[in-house]
PDB file of C-alpha atoms in Angstrom:
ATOM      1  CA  UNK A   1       8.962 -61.355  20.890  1.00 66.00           C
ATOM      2  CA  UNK A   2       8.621 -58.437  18.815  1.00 90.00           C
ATOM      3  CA  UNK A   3      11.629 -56.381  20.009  1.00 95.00           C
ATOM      4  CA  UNK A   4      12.792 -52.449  18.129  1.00 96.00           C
ATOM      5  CA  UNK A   5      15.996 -53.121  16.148  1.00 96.00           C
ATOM      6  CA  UNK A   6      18.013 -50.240  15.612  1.00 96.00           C
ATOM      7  CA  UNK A   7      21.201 -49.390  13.366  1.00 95.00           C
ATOM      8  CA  UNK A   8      23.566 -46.864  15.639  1.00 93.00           C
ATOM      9  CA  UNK A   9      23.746 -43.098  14.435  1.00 90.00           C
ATOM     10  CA  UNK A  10      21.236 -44.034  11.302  1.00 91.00           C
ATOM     11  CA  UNK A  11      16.979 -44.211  10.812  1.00 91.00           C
ATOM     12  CA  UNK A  12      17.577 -47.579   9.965  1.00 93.00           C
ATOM     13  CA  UNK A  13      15.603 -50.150  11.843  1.00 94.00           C
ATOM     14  CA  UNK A  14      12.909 -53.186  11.931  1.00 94.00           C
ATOM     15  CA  UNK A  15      11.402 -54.982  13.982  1.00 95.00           C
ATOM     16  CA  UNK A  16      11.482 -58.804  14.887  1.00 94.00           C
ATOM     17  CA  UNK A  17       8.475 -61.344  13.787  1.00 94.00           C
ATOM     18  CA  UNK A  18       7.070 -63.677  16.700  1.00 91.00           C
ATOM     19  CA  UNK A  19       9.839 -65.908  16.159  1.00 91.00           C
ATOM     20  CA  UNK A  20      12.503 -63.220  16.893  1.00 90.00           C
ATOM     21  CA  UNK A  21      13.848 -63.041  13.192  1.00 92.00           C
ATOM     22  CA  UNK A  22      14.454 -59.936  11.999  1.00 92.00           C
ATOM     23  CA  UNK A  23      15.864 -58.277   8.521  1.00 92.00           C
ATOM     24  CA  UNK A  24      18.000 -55.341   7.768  1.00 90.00           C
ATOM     25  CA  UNK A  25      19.126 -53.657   4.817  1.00 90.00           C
ATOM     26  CA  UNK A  26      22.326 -51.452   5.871  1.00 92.00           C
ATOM     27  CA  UNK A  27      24.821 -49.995   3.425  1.00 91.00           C
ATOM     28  CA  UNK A  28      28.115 -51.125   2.977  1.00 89.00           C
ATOM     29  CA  UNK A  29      29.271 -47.918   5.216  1.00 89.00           C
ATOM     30  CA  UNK A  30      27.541 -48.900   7.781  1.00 89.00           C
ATOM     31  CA  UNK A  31      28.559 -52.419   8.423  1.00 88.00           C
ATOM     32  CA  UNK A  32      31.204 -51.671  11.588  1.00 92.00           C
ATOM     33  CA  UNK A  33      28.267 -50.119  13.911  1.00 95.00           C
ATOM     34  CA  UNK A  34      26.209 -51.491  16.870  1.00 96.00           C
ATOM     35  CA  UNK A  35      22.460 -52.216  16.247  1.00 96.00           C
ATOM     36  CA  UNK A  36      20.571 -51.358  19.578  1.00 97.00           C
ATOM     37  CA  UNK A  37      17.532 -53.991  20.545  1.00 97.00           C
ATOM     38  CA  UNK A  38      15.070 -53.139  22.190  1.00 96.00           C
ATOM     39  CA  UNK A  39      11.837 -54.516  24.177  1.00 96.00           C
ATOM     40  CA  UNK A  40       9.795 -53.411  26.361  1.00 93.00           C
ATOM     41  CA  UNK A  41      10.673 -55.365  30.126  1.00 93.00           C
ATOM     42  CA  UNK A  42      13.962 -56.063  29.087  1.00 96.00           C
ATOM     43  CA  UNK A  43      17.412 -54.572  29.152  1.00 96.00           C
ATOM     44  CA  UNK A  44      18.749 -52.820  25.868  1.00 97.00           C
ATOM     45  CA  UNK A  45      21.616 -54.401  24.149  1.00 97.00           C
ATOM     46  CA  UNK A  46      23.644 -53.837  21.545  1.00 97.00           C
ATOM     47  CA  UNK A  47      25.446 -55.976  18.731  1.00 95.00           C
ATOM     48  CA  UNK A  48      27.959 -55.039  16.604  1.00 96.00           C
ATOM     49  CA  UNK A  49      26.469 -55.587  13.341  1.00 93.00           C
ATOM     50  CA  UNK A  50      29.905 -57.006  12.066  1.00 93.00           C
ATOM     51  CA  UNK A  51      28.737 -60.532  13.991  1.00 91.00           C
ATOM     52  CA  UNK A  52      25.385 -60.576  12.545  1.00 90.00           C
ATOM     53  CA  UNK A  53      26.741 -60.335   9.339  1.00 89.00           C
ATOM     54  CA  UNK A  54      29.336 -63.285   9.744  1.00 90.00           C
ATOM     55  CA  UNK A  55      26.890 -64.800  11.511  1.00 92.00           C
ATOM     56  CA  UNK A  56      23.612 -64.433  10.384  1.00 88.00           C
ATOM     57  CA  UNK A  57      21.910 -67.133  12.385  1.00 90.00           C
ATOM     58  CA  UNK A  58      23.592 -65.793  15.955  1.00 91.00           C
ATOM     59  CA  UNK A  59      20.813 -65.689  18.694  1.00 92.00           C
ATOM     60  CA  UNK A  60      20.800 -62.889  21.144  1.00 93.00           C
ATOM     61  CA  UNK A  61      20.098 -63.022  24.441  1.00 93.00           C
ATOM     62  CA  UNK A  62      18.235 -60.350  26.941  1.00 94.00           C
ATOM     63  CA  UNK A  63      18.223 -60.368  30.607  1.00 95.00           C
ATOM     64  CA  UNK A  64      14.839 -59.389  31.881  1.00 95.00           C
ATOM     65  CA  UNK A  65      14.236 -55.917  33.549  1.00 95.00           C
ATOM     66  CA  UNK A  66      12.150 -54.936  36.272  1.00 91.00           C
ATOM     67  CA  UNK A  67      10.263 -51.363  37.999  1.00 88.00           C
ATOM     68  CA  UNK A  68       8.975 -51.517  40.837  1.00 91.00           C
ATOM     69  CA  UNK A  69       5.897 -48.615  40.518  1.00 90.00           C
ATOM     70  CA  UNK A  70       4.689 -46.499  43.659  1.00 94.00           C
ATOM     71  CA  UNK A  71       1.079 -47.228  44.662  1.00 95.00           C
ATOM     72  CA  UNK A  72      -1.502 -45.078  42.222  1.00 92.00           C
ATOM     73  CA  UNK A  73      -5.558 -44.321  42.250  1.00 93.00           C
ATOM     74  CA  UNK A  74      -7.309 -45.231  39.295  1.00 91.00           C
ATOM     75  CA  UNK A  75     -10.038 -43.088  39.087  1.00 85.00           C
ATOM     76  CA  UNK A  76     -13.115 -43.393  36.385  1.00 85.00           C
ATOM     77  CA  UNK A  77     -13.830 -40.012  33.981  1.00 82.00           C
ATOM     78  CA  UNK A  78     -15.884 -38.976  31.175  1.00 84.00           C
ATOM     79  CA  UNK A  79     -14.301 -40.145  28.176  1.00 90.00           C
ATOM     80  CA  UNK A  80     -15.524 -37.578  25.647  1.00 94.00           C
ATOM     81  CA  UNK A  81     -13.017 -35.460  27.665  1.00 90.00           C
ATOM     82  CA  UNK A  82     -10.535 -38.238  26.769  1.00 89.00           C
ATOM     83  CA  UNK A  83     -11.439 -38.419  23.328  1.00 94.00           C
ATOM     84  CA  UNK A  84     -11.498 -34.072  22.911  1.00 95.00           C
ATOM     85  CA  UNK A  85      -7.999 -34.224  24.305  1.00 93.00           C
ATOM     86  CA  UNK A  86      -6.748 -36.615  21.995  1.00 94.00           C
ATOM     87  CA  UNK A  87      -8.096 -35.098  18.704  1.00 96.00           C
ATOM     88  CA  UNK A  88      -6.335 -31.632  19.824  1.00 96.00           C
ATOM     89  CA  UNK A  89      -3.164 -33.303  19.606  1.00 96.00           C
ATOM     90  CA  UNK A  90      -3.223 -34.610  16.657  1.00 94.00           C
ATOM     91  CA  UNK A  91      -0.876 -32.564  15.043  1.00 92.00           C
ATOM     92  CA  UNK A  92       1.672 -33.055  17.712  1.00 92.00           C
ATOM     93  CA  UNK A  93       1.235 -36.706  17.478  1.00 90.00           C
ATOM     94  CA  UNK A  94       1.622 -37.436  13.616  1.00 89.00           C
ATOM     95  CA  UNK A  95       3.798 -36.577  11.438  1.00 86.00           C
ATOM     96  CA  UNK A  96       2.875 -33.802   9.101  1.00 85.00           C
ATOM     97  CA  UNK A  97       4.012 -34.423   5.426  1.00 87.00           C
ATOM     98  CA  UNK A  98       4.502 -37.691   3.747  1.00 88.00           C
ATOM     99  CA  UNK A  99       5.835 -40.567   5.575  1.00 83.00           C
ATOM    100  CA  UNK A 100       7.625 -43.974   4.809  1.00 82.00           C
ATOM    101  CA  UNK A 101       7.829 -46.922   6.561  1.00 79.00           C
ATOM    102  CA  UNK A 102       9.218 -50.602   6.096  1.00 80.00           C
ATOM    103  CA  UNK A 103       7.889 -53.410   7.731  1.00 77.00           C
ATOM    104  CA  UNK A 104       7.101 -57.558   7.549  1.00 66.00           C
TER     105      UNK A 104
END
């Protein structure tokens, strides 16, 4: 499934394998927040992290969400246009020093 997993109020978060499993490492201090899930064409919801830490093996249901889009045109370009636009914001779009990241 491959949903966002989120500790509350912290940069702490992961994200689930195909199967749905999913490991944190959260402090001590942390244990009596919410961790927010998240996945795209479904409805956020939260956990207390207190019951996934009595009960590791809890599963965790989410009820589907849909968006109904207005009508669009989908019109054909030149891509090197595309591609000029996307190398100018490169420095928005990345972070600029060092960065660290935890994943399986």
């Amino acid at each position: 499934m491959n949903a966002s997993i989120m500790v509350e109020h912290s940069s702490i978060s992961s994200v689930t394998n195909q199967e749905g499993y999913f490991t944190l490492r959260v402090p001590e201090s942390a244990k009596n927040t919410r961790i927010l899930i998240r996945h795209l064409g479904y409805h956020n919801k939260t956990v207390p992290l207190i019951t996934l830490i009595n009960r590791p093996d809890t599963q965790i249901g989410m009820s589907l969400s849909t968006v109904s889009l207005q009508e669009l045109l989908v019109v054909s370009g030149d891509g090197t246009e595309l591609v000029r636009e996307a190398l100018r914001r490169i420095p928005r779009n990345y972070p600029a020093g060092p960065n660290m990241m935890v994943a399986f």
